[in-house]
Tab-separated table of C-alpha atoms in Angstrom:
chain	number	residue	atom	x	y	z
A	1	MET	CA	41.888	-22.916	7.104
A	2	ASP	CA	43.552	-19.694	5.967
A	3	VAL	CA	42.447	-18.550	2.528
A	4	MET	CA	44.553	-15.907	0.805
A	5	TYR	CA	43.918	-13.785	-2.269
A	6	PHE	CA	46.448	-11.941	-4.397
A	7	ALA	CA	46.450	-9.329	-7.168
A	8	TRP	CA	43.041	-8.797	-8.830
A	9	VAL	CA	41.493	-11.707	-6.894
A	10	ARG	CA	42.325	-9.813	-3.687
A	11	GLU	CA	40.935	-6.587	-5.154
A	12	ARG	CA	37.676	-8.174	-6.318
A	13	ILE	CA	37.057	-9.945	-3.028
A	14	GLY	CA	38.230	-6.917	-1.083
A	15	LEU	CA	40.506	-8.576	1.437
A	16	PRO	CA	43.907	-10.284	1.406
A	17	ARG	CA	43.131	-13.254	3.658
A	18	GLU	CA	40.435	-14.745	5.822
A	19	ARG	CA	39.885	-17.736	8.060
A	20	ILE	CA	37.292	-20.130	6.658
A	21	ASP	CA	35.777	-23.181	8.333
A	22	THR	CA	34.884	-25.600	5.610
A	23	GLN	CA	34.234	-29.278	4.994
A	24	ALA	CA	35.145	-28.895	1.307
A	25	ALA	CA	36.917	-32.026	0.078
A	26	THR	CA	38.697	-30.385	-2.852
A	27	VAL	CA	39.784	-26.933	-3.989
A	28	MET	CA	36.900	-26.931	-6.468
A	29	ASP	CA	34.418	-27.671	-3.645
A	30	LEU	CA	35.834	-24.680	-1.757
A	31	VAL	CA	35.493	-22.492	-4.853
A	32	THR	CA	31.847	-23.556	-5.168
A	33	GLU	CA	31.233	-22.634	-1.521
A	34	LEU	CA	32.924	-19.252	-1.946
A	35	ARG	CA	31.025	-18.433	-5.148
A	36	ALA	CA	27.749	-19.017	-3.283
A	37	ARG	CA	28.670	-16.564	-0.520
A	38	GLU	CA	28.433	-13.169	-2.179
A	39	GLU	CA	28.545	-11.505	-5.565
A	40	ARG	CA	32.168	-10.348	-5.135
A	41	TYR	CA	33.272	-13.976	-4.675
A	42	ALA	CA	31.168	-15.087	-7.637
A	43	VAL	CA	32.888	-12.420	-9.761
A	44	ALA	CA	36.381	-13.285	-8.537
A	45	PHE	CA	35.890	-17.010	-9.161
A	46	GLU	CA	33.827	-16.676	-12.341
A	47	ASP	CA	36.486	-18.169	-14.628
A	48	ILE	CA	38.840	-20.490	-12.811
A	49	SER	CA	40.866	-21.061	-15.985
A	50	ALA	CA	42.147	-17.514	-15.276
A	51	LEU	CA	43.158	-18.513	-11.744
A	52	ARG	CA	45.903	-20.467	-10.056
A	53	VAL	CA	45.819	-22.091	-6.633
A	54	ALA	CA	48.533	-22.876	-4.091
A	55	LEU	CA	48.115	-25.304	-1.176
A	56	ASP	CA	50.453	-24.662	1.729
A	57	GLN	CA	52.557	-22.470	-0.574
A	58	GLU	CA	52.936	-25.053	-3.349
A	59	LEU	CA	51.255	-24.616	-6.734
A	60	SER	CA	48.437	-27.136	-7.050
A	61	GLU	CA	45.327	-27.983	-9.071
A	62	PHE	CA	41.639	-27.279	-8.576
A	63	ASP	CA	40.833	-30.981	-8.210
A	64	ALA	CA	43.386	-31.440	-5.404
A	65	PRO	CA	42.102	-32.659	-2.007
A	66	LEU	CA	42.139	-30.220	0.910
A	67	ALA	CA	42.670	-32.804	3.676
A	68	GLY	CA	45.428	-31.576	5.995
A	69	VAL	CA	45.886	-28.287	4.129
A	70	ARG	CA	46.309	-25.206	6.342
A	71	GLU	CA	46.735	-22.434	3.790
A	72	VAL	CA	44.994	-22.033	0.417
A	73	ALA	CA	45.849	-19.156	-1.908
A	74	PHE	CA	44.066	-18.009	-5.061
A	75	PHE	CA	45.656	-15.691	-7.597
A	76	PRO	CA	45.969	-14.954	-11.314
A	77	PRO	CA	48.838	-16.338	-13.411
A	78	MET	CA	52.155	-14.985	-12.195
A	79	THR	CA	53.819	-12.106	-13.992
A	80	GLY	CA	57.144	-11.615	-12.249
A	81	GLY	CA	60.542	-11.178	-13.822
B	1	MET	CA	72.970	-19.982	-3.816
B	2	ASP	CA	71.707	-16.518	-2.900
B	3	ILE	CA	67.962	-15.787	-3.141
B	4	ARG	CA	66.687	-12.374	-2.101
B	5	VAL	CA	63.155	-10.975	-2.169
B	6	GLN	CA	63.213	-7.363	-1.106
B	7	GLU	CA	61.512	-4.024	-1.370
B	8	ALA	CA	64.783	-2.081	-1.411
B	9	ALA	CA	66.530	-1.068	-4.606
B	10	PHE	CA	69.752	-2.863	-5.535
B	11	ASP	CA	72.719	-2.086	-7.768
B	12	ALA	CA	72.829	-4.717	-10.524
B	13	GLY	CA	76.398	-3.850	-11.505
B	14	ALA	CA	77.689	-4.089	-7.958
B	15	GLU	CA	75.810	-7.382	-7.510
B	16	LEU	CA	77.305	-8.729	-10.748
B	17	ASN	CA	80.813	-7.812	-9.633
B	18	ALA	CA	80.334	-9.356	-6.189
B	19	PHE	CA	78.853	-12.507	-7.737
B	20	SER	CA	81.699	-12.799	-10.260
B	21	THR	CA	84.434	-13.097	-7.667
B	22	GLY	CA	85.435	-16.149	-5.775
B	23	HIS	CA	84.271	-19.083	-7.895
B	24	ASP	CA	87.582	-20.805	-8.403
B	25	ALA	CA	86.911	-22.655	-11.634
B	26	ALA	CA	83.851	-20.867	-12.955
B	27	GLY	CA	84.946	-18.369	-15.569
B	28	ALA	CA	81.567	-17.957	-17.284
B	29	ILE	CA	79.029	-15.585	-15.746
B	30	VAL	CA	75.608	-14.867	-17.255
B	31	SER	CA	73.247	-12.270	-15.859
B	32	PHE	CA	69.731	-11.221	-16.707
B	33	SER	CA	68.263	-8.012	-15.405
B	34	GLY	CA	64.731	-6.735	-15.772
B	35	ILE	CA	64.103	-3.007	-15.777
B	36	VAL	CA	60.811	-1.099	-15.553
B	37	ARG	CA	60.083	0.343	-18.998
B	38	ASP	CA	57.379	2.707	-20.113
B	39	ARG	CA	56.387	0.551	-23.074
B	40	GLU	CA	53.175	2.286	-24.080
B	41	GLY	CA	53.982	5.720	-22.670
B	42	GLY	CA	52.348	7.292	-19.651
B	43	LEU	CA	53.485	4.814	-16.994
B	44	SER	CA	53.468	6.502	-13.605
B	45	HIS	CA	54.855	3.554	-11.675
B	46	MET	CA	54.626	-0.187	-11.274
B	47	GLU	CA	53.477	-2.106	-8.222
B	48	ILE	CA	54.726	-5.602	-7.603
B	49	GLU	CA	52.791	-7.810	-5.220
B	50	HIS	CA	54.112	-11.142	-4.012
B	51	TYR	CA	53.233	-13.984	-1.679
B	52	PRO	CA	55.666	-13.818	1.248
B	53	GLY	CA	56.840	-17.260	2.246
B	54	MET	CA	55.834	-18.972	-0.971
B	55	THR	CA	57.950	-16.597	-3.060
B	56	GLU	CA	61.210	-17.556	-1.366
B	57	LYS	CA	60.289	-21.265	-1.468
B	58	ALA	CA	59.415	-21.136	-5.158
B	59	LEU	CA	62.606	-19.270	-6.093
B	60	THR	CA	64.742	-21.631	-4.038
B	61	ALA	CA	63.119	-24.658	-5.693
B	62	ILE	CA	63.679	-23.185	-9.175
B	63	ALA	CA	67.327	-22.402	-8.393
B	64	ALA	CA	67.835	-25.898	-6.935
B	65	GLU	CA	66.365	-27.472	-10.063
B	66	ALA	CA	68.670	-25.364	-12.256
B	67	SER	CA	71.647	-26.464	-10.154
B	68	ALA	CA	70.593	-30.093	-10.577
B	69	ARG	CA	70.227	-29.800	-14.350
B	70	TRP	CA	73.412	-27.900	-15.138
B	71	SER	CA	76.895	-27.782	-13.723
B	72	LEU	CA	76.839	-24.477	-11.853
B	73	ALA	CA	79.199	-22.950	-9.333
B	74	ASP	CA	76.631	-20.464	-8.058
B	75	VAL	CA	73.204	-18.926	-8.593
B	76	LEU	CA	71.922	-15.477	-7.623
B	77	VAL	CA	68.283	-14.336	-7.698
B	78	ILE	CA	67.127	-10.903	-6.521
B	79	HIS	CA	63.521	-9.786	-7.022
B	80	ARG	CA	61.945	-6.609	-5.730
B	81	HIS	CA	58.363	-5.997	-4.674
B	82	GLY	CA	56.483	-2.811	-3.851
B	83	SER	CA	56.419	0.365	-5.881
B	84	LEU	CA	58.917	0.819	-8.734
B	85	ARG	CA	59.474	3.679	-11.137
B	86	VAL	CA	60.514	3.707	-14.794
B	87	GLY	CA	64.198	2.817	-15.054
B	88	ASP	CA	64.273	0.911	-11.767
B	89	GLN	CA	65.766	-2.565	-11.632
B	90	ILE	CA	62.945	-5.053	-10.984
B	91	MET	CA	65.061	-8.149	-10.594
B	92	MET	CA	68.148	-9.984	-11.686
B	93	VAL	CA	69.424	-13.518	-11.928
B	94	ALA	CA	73.022	-14.565	-12.411
B	95	THR	CA	74.696	-17.920	-12.943
B	96	ALA	CA	78.352	-18.925	-12.690
B	97	ALA	CA	79.666	-22.002	-14.462
B	98	ARG	CA	82.837	-23.447	-15.896
B	99	HIS	CA	81.267	-23.645	-19.361
B	100	ARG	CA	79.223	-20.858	-20.881
B	101	GLY	CA	76.553	-23.213	-22.237
B	102	ASP	CA	75.610	-24.206	-18.691
B	103	ALA	CA	75.552	-20.597	-17.507
B	104	PHE	CA	73.328	-19.481	-20.410
B	105	ALA	CA	70.885	-22.386	-20.222
B	106	ALA	CA	70.513	-22.149	-16.447
B	107	ALA	CA	69.944	-18.379	-16.517
B	108	GLU	CA	67.271	-18.696	-19.189
B	109	TYR	CA	65.637	-21.594	-17.313
B	110	LEU	CA	65.611	-19.539	-14.102
B	111	MET	CA	63.929	-16.667	-15.908
B	112	ASP	CA	61.340	-18.839	-17.644
B	113	TYR	CA	60.313	-20.492	-14.378
B	114	LEU	CA	60.563	-17.362	-12.275
B	115	LYS	CA	58.294	-15.565	-14.751
B	116	SER	CA	55.453	-18.083	-14.622
B	117	ARG	CA	55.970	-20.063	-11.417
B	118	ALA	CA	57.120	-17.612	-8.751
B	119	PRO	CA	54.243	-15.727	-7.100
B	120	PHE	CA	54.778	-12.161	-8.269
B	121	TRP	CA	52.148	-9.967	-9.898
B	122	LYS	CA	52.781	-6.685	-11.665
B	123	LYS	CA	50.378	-3.782	-11.848
B	124	GLU	CA	51.007	-0.837	-14.150
B	125	VAL	CA	49.733	2.509	-12.930
B	126	THR	CA	49.127	5.293	-15.455
B	127	ALA	CA	47.237	8.589	-15.335
B	128	ASP	CA	44.239	6.634	-16.703
B	129	GLY	CA	44.221	4.103	-13.872
B	130	ALA	CA	45.843	0.869	-12.849
B	131	GLU	CA	45.967	-2.429	-14.718
B	132	TRP	CA	47.308	-5.840	-13.731
B	133	VAL	CA	49.777	-7.106	-16.289
B	134	ALA	CA	48.390	-10.170	-18.071
B	135	GLN	CA	50.492	-13.270	-18.530
B	136	ARG	CA	51.825	-13.548	-22.073
B	137	ASP	CA	50.999	-16.849	-23.802
B	138	GLU	CA	54.620	-17.126	-24.860
B	139	ASP	CA	55.747	-16.992	-21.227
B	140	GLU	CA	53.720	-20.084	-20.394
B	141	ALA	CA	54.818	-21.695	-23.671
B	142	ALA	CA	58.482	-21.018	-22.826
B	143	LEU	CA	58.339	-23.675	-20.116
B	144	GLY	CA	57.733	-26.313	-22.770
B	145	LYS	CA	61.317	-26.165	-23.964
B	146	TRP	CA	62.811	-27.460	-20.697
C	1	MET	CA	76.264	-0.837	-30.866
C	2	ASP	CA	79.454	-0.477	-28.858
C	3	ILE	CA	82.465	-2.676	-29.735
C	4	ARG	CA	85.698	-2.227	-27.800
C	5	VAL	CA	88.992	-4.092	-28.108
C	6	GLN	CA	91.365	-2.887	-25.464
C	7	GLU	CA	94.334	-3.762	-23.298
C	8	ALA	CA	93.005	-1.867	-20.275
C	9	ALA	CA	90.948	-3.485	-17.555
C	10	PHE	CA	87.249	-2.635	-17.357
C	11	ASP	CA	84.588	-2.797	-14.660
C	12	ALA	CA	81.901	-5.247	-15.806
C	13	GLY	CA	79.396	-4.035	-13.223
C	14	ALA	CA	79.824	-0.384	-14.173
C	15	GLU	CA	79.560	-1.326	-17.857
C	16	LEU	CA	76.379	-3.310	-17.182
C	17	ASN	CA	74.820	-0.376	-15.347
C	18	ALA	CA	75.767	2.101	-18.066
C	19	PHE	CA	74.456	-0.255	-20.762
C	20	SER	CA	71.177	-0.822	-18.897
C	21	THR	CA	70.130	2.807	-18.925
C	22	GLY	CA	68.543	4.688	-21.725
C	23	HIS	CA	66.869	2.039	-23.881
C	24	ASP	CA	63.305	3.303	-23.724
C	25	ALA	CA	61.416	0.097	-24.387
C	26	ALA	CA	64.051	-2.546	-23.723
C	27	GLY	CA	63.544	-3.926	-20.241
C	28	ALA	CA	65.483	-7.166	-20.714
C	29	ILE	CA	69.265	-7.082	-20.366
C	30	VAL	CA	71.495	-10.162	-20.668
C	31	SER	CA	75.209	-10.076	-20.002
C	32	PHE	CA	77.968	-12.625	-20.301
C	33	SER	CA	81.338	-12.091	-18.729
C	34	GLY	CA	84.430	-14.219	-19.025
C	35	ILE	CA	86.925	-14.273	-16.191
C	36	VAL	CA	90.436	-15.732	-16.059
C	37	ARG	CA	90.298	-18.876	-13.922
C	38	ASP	CA	93.071	-21.087	-12.682
C	39	ARG	CA	91.358	-24.271	-13.827
C	40	GLU	CA	94.199	-26.721	-13.374
C	41	GLY	CA	96.113	-24.853	-10.684
C	42	GLY	CA	99.424	-23.082	-11.169
C	43	LEU	CA	98.358	-20.471	-13.705
C	44	SER	CA	100.728	-17.510	-13.527
C	45	HIS	CA	98.915	-15.375	-16.091
C	46	MET	CA	97.207	-15.471	-19.448
C	47	GLU	CA	98.273	-13.720	-22.620
C	48	ILE	CA	95.733	-12.800	-25.242
C	49	GLU	CA	96.920	-12.060	-28.746
C	50	HIS	CA	94.655	-10.616	-31.399
C	51	TYR	CA	94.700	-9.361	-34.990
C	52	PRO	CA	94.285	-5.587	-34.860
C	53	GLY	CA	91.953	-4.401	-37.588
C	54	MET	CA	90.393	-7.772	-38.280
C	55	THR	CA	89.280	-8.148	-34.662
C	56	GLU	CA	87.125	-5.032	-34.705
C	57	LYS	CA	85.713	-5.925	-38.128
C	58	ALA	CA	84.862	-9.467	-37.059
C	59	LEU	CA	83.180	-8.348	-33.826
C	60	THR	CA	81.213	-5.652	-35.639
C	61	ALA	CA	80.035	-8.169	-38.241
C	62	ILE	CA	78.972	-10.643	-35.529
C	63	ALA	CA	77.084	-7.934	-33.628
C	64	ALA	CA	75.423	-6.717	-36.840
C	65	GLU	CA	74.310	-10.266	-37.652
C	66	ALA	CA	72.865	-10.663	-34.137
C	67	SER	CA	71.000	-7.361	-34.550
C	68	ALA	CA	69.585	-8.581	-37.865
C	69	ARG	CA	68.419	-11.908	-36.407
C	70	TRP	CA	66.833	-10.667	-33.202
C	71	SER	CA	64.976	-7.566	-32.142
C	72	LEU	CA	67.616	-5.764	-30.097
C	73	ALA	CA	67.812	-2.261	-28.730
C	74	ASP	CA	71.566	-2.389	-28.196
C	75	VAL	CA	74.671	-4.599	-28.170
C	76	LEU	CA	77.895	-4.212	-26.187
C	77	VAL	CA	81.107	-6.176	-26.751
C	78	ILE	CA	84.322	-5.549	-24.806
C	79	HIS	CA	87.333	-7.845	-25.222
C	80	ARG	CA	90.748	-7.365	-23.706
C	81	HIS	CA	94.119	-8.388	-25.083
C	82	GLY	CA	97.562	-8.481	-23.517
C	83	SER	CA	98.495	-9.955	-20.166
C	84	LEU	CA	95.740	-10.929	-17.716
C	85	ARG	CA	95.880	-12.385	-14.240
C	86	VAL	CA	93.617	-14.870	-12.464
C	87	GLY	CA	90.356	-13.144	-11.553
C	88	ASP	CA	90.640	-10.515	-14.291
C	89	GLN	CA	87.712	-9.867	-16.607
C	90	ILE	CA	88.670	-11.079	-20.096
C	91	MET	CA	85.603	-9.844	-21.925
C	92	MET	CA	81.905	-9.221	-21.751
C	93	VAL	CA	78.941	-9.007	-24.070
C	94	ALA	CA	75.561	-7.513	-23.247
C	95	THR	CA	72.294	-7.319	-25.148
C	96	ALA	CA	69.216	-5.181	-24.528
C	97	ALA	CA	65.832	-6.186	-25.894
C	98	ARG	CA	62.157	-5.774	-25.253
C	99	HIS	CA	61.723	-9.527	-24.832
C	100	ARG	CA	64.072	-11.681	-22.828
C	101	GLY	CA	64.129	-14.469	-25.420
C	102	ASP	CA	65.774	-12.128	-27.923
C	103	ALA	CA	68.289	-10.866	-25.371
C	104	PHE	CA	69.289	-14.404	-24.343
C	105	ALA	CA	69.533	-15.826	-27.856
C	106	ALA	CA	71.525	-12.878	-29.170
C	107	ALA	CA	73.974	-12.935	-26.250
C	108	GLU	CA	74.611	-16.654	-26.685
C	109	TYR	CA	74.984	-16.224	-30.448
C	110	LEU	CA	77.485	-13.395	-29.912
C	111	MET	CA	79.512	-15.592	-27.574
C	112	ASP	CA	79.455	-18.634	-29.849
C	113	TYR	CA	80.668	-16.615	-32.832
C	114	LEU	CA	83.104	-14.457	-30.875
C	115	LYS	CA	84.676	-17.618	-29.453
C	116	SER	CA	85.399	-19.284	-32.800
C	117	ARG	CA	85.297	-16.492	-35.377
C	118	ALA	CA	86.921	-13.428	-33.808
C	119	PRO	CA	90.737	-13.473	-34.047
C	120	PHE	CA	91.810	-13.871	-30.434
C	121	TRP	CA	94.220	-16.496	-29.135
C	122	LYS	CA	94.824	-17.338	-25.503
C	123	LYS	CA	98.057	-18.579	-24.024
C	124	GLU	CA	98.245	-19.906	-20.487
C	125	VAL	CA	101.507	-19.329	-18.678
C	126	THR	CA	102.416	-21.542	-15.703
C	127	ALA	CA	105.644	-22.213	-13.811
C	128	ASP	CA	106.153	-25.153	-16.206
C	129	GLY	CA	105.959	-23.014	-19.328
C	130	ALA	CA	103.459	-21.530	-21.711
C	131	GLU	CA	100.785	-23.273	-23.726
C	132	TRP	CA	98.373	-21.999	-26.363
C	133	VAL	CA	94.808	-22.869	-25.443
C	134	ALA	CA	93.373	-25.357	-27.930
C	135	GLN	CA	89.969	-24.849	-29.481
C	136	ARG	CA	87.355	-27.083	-27.865
C	137	ASP	CA	85.424	-29.257	-30.323
C	138	GLU	CA	82.206	-28.172	-28.650
C	139	ASP	CA	82.997	-24.516	-29.381
C	140	GLU	CA	83.109	-25.206	-33.109
C	141	ALA	CA	80.048	-27.454	-32.791
C	142	ALA	CA	78.137	-24.686	-30.982
C	143	LEU	CA	77.936	-22.718	-34.254
C	144	GLY	CA	75.806	-25.484	-35.725
C	145	LYS	CA	72.802	-24.498	-33.675
C	146	TRP	CA	72.378	-21.067	-35.314
D	1	MET	CA	101.737	-9.025	-50.351
D	2	ASP	CA	101.788	-8.797	-46.560
D	3	VAL	CA	101.754	-12.166	-44.834
D	4	MET	CA	100.964	-12.227	-41.128
D	5	TYR	CA	101.300	-14.959	-38.528
D	6	PHE	CA	99.589	-15.204	-35.155
D	7	ALA	CA	99.841	-17.292	-31.981
D	8	TRP	CA	101.906	-20.476	-32.385
D	9	VAL	CA	102.226	-19.957	-36.139
D	10	ARG	CA	104.018	-16.682	-35.371
D	11	GLU	CA	106.178	-18.401	-32.746
D	12	ARG	CA	107.170	-21.291	-35.018
D	13	ILE	CA	108.022	-19.030	-37.933
D	14	GLY	CA	109.668	-16.535	-35.634
D	15	LEU	CA	108.175	-13.329	-36.972
D	16	PRO	CA	104.781	-11.619	-36.938
D	17	ARG	CA	104.675	-10.424	-40.544
D	18	GLU	CA	106.694	-10.223	-43.691
D	19	ARG	CA	106.414	-8.908	-47.226
D	20	ILE	CA	106.373	-11.704	-49.810
D	21	ASP	CA	106.513	-11.382	-53.576
D	22	THR	CA	104.688	-14.343	-54.991
D	23	GLN	CA	102.886	-15.523	-58.087
D	24	ALA	CA	100.860	-18.045	-56.042
D	25	ALA	CA	97.362	-18.357	-57.480
D	26	THR	CA	95.707	-19.687	-54.327
D	27	VAL	CA	96.346	-19.758	-50.590
D	28	MET	CA	97.394	-23.397	-50.904
D	29	ASP	CA	99.954	-22.465	-53.568
D	30	LEU	CA	101.370	-19.875	-51.175
D	31	VAL	CA	101.525	-22.461	-48.383
D	32	THR	CA	103.431	-24.817	-50.695
D	33	GLU	CA	105.923	-22.036	-51.500
D	34	LEU	CA	106.378	-21.184	-47.829
D	35	ARG	CA	106.857	-24.821	-46.788
D	36	ALA	CA	109.686	-25.119	-49.323
D	37	ARG	CA	111.528	-22.110	-47.892
D	38	GLU	CA	112.858	-23.343	-44.564
D	39	GLU	CA	112.271	-25.966	-41.912
D	40	ARG	CA	110.469	-23.502	-39.572
D	41	TYR	CA	107.875	-22.812	-42.290
D	42	ALA	CA	107.517	-26.520	-43.024
D	43	VAL	CA	106.852	-27.136	-39.333
D	44	ALA	CA	104.365	-24.274	-39.021
D	45	PHE	CA	102.414	-25.369	-42.108
D	46	GLU	CA	102.744	-29.113	-41.537
D	47	ASP	CA	99.056	-29.684	-40.840
D	48	ILE	CA	96.845	-27.086	-42.441
D	49	SER	CA	93.726	-28.650	-40.921
D	50	ALA	CA	95.025	-27.056	-37.694
D	51	LEU	CA	95.252	-23.640	-39.369
D	52	ARG	CA	92.915	-20.894	-40.450
D	53	VAL	CA	93.515	-18.221	-43.062
D	54	ALA	CA	92.193	-14.698	-43.490
D	55	LEU	CA	92.404	-12.702	-46.726
D	56	ASP	CA	92.292	-8.942	-46.249
D	57	GLN	CA	91.004	-9.520	-42.720
D	58	GLU	CA	88.137	-11.836	-43.706
D	59	LEU	CA	88.172	-15.541	-42.847
D	60	SER	CA	88.698	-17.549	-46.013
D	61	GLU	CA	89.630	-21.021	-47.297
D	62	PHE	CA	92.877	-22.573	-48.445
D	63	ASP	CA	91.574	-23.022	-51.997
D	64	ALA	CA	90.658	-19.323	-52.297
D	65	PRO	CA	92.373	-17.300	-55.070
D	66	LEU	CA	94.922	-14.654	-54.082
D	67	ALA	CA	94.293	-12.283	-56.992
D	68	GLY	CA	93.951	-8.738	-55.678
D	69	VAL	CA	94.615	-9.750	-52.075
D	70	ARG	CA	96.935	-7.427	-50.132
D	71	GLU	CA	97.066	-9.107	-46.719
D	72	VAL	CA	97.125	-12.831	-45.911
D	73	ALA	CA	97.097	-14.040	-42.302
D	74	PHE	CA	97.699	-17.545	-40.973
D	75	PHE	CA	96.747	-18.600	-37.454
D	76	PRO	CA	95.369	-21.461	-35.363
D	77	PRO	CA	91.634	-21.754	-34.567
D	78	MET	CA	90.496	-18.799	-32.487
D	79	THR	CA	90.112	-19.154	-28.729
D	80	GLY	CA	88.696	-15.844	-27.534
D	81	GLY	CA	85.820	-15.283	-25.168
């Protein structure tokens, strides 16, 4: 699946998107996998209450299932307008 | 409905005038425009990041919901991304309705949802460095009124 | 604060752009514009009568009250009188504030009070004759929310 | 005192303003005097719930005193905006 990062999540992880092969059942399972990868992921995902997640470009929740999802995006709360 | 996400500058006044014409029965037009301000002093420029694809979908969904809730003749949303300087127009929304109450409520709803639910992120760059703008608690709280 | 009562046409977009510049910390601009619409069909033109002297006083008092209630950097009110055709701008208000909530609330307050407390009267002229526009109950009721 | 009429009040009475010498104590007393003058005044002031009054360019009430007032204006509810 495609995993995308925006704003300071992108900066902490150091890349805007990557392709990840995962068996994670939920967003939270994916976060746990990512945290275990490297320090920069652990730092980016340290406090998920400061993060938002979108599944296939729709805002979602961290307990949402990933079955059938092609694109996951992590980012801080939006600050447009 | 006209939703535009663009890097290029736009002329809010010209957009307002273009938007104001041609809605036969809608005599009430409300606009909101957001302008880059140097609130604390020392702002060099602002960078706005967005999520191409999701941004347009989110704005379209917000505008469709506003059109479902209020009696509107038209909705306009323009939001820039990229690098903006002090005084630049960041974005605007406009609503046209027969009754002003609908135009006001829909414009404020659009702004409240755009602010916290459309995937834009602002970074302020000063001589001291760059800082991502944090969400204000009151922006999230504003959604509670709808 | 800029209050204008005039017979001459004005360019709402140009006014919005001029109003939007120069407020150092106020990045939120809300505008309302009212346009002559041919709601029922057959409108030849509209005539707006006002009470010179009282009109300016009433608008200034309404704008001052809005400035006292909300944190505003600036207020603009333009209202025409005389003969207006379909599509003409009747009036506009604009507010500039640091926070959008203040700009929205103040603009809606200005409109609600201007509508029922500033001495303007509209007459619609059709091929069948002329008729003074009646006050809508909801316009008087709108004042109750402030 | 100067008495002014606007919108359909002006049209029914047939003039925009006139100078009136009166001893009326309140706006309502003045209305009663005017009604007694001629049919066109009686018609214009038939239903004062449909009228508004301003004293020296400030909105007022029909039971307000006229002492010291220089300009009285009668008109229908405002319909600007």
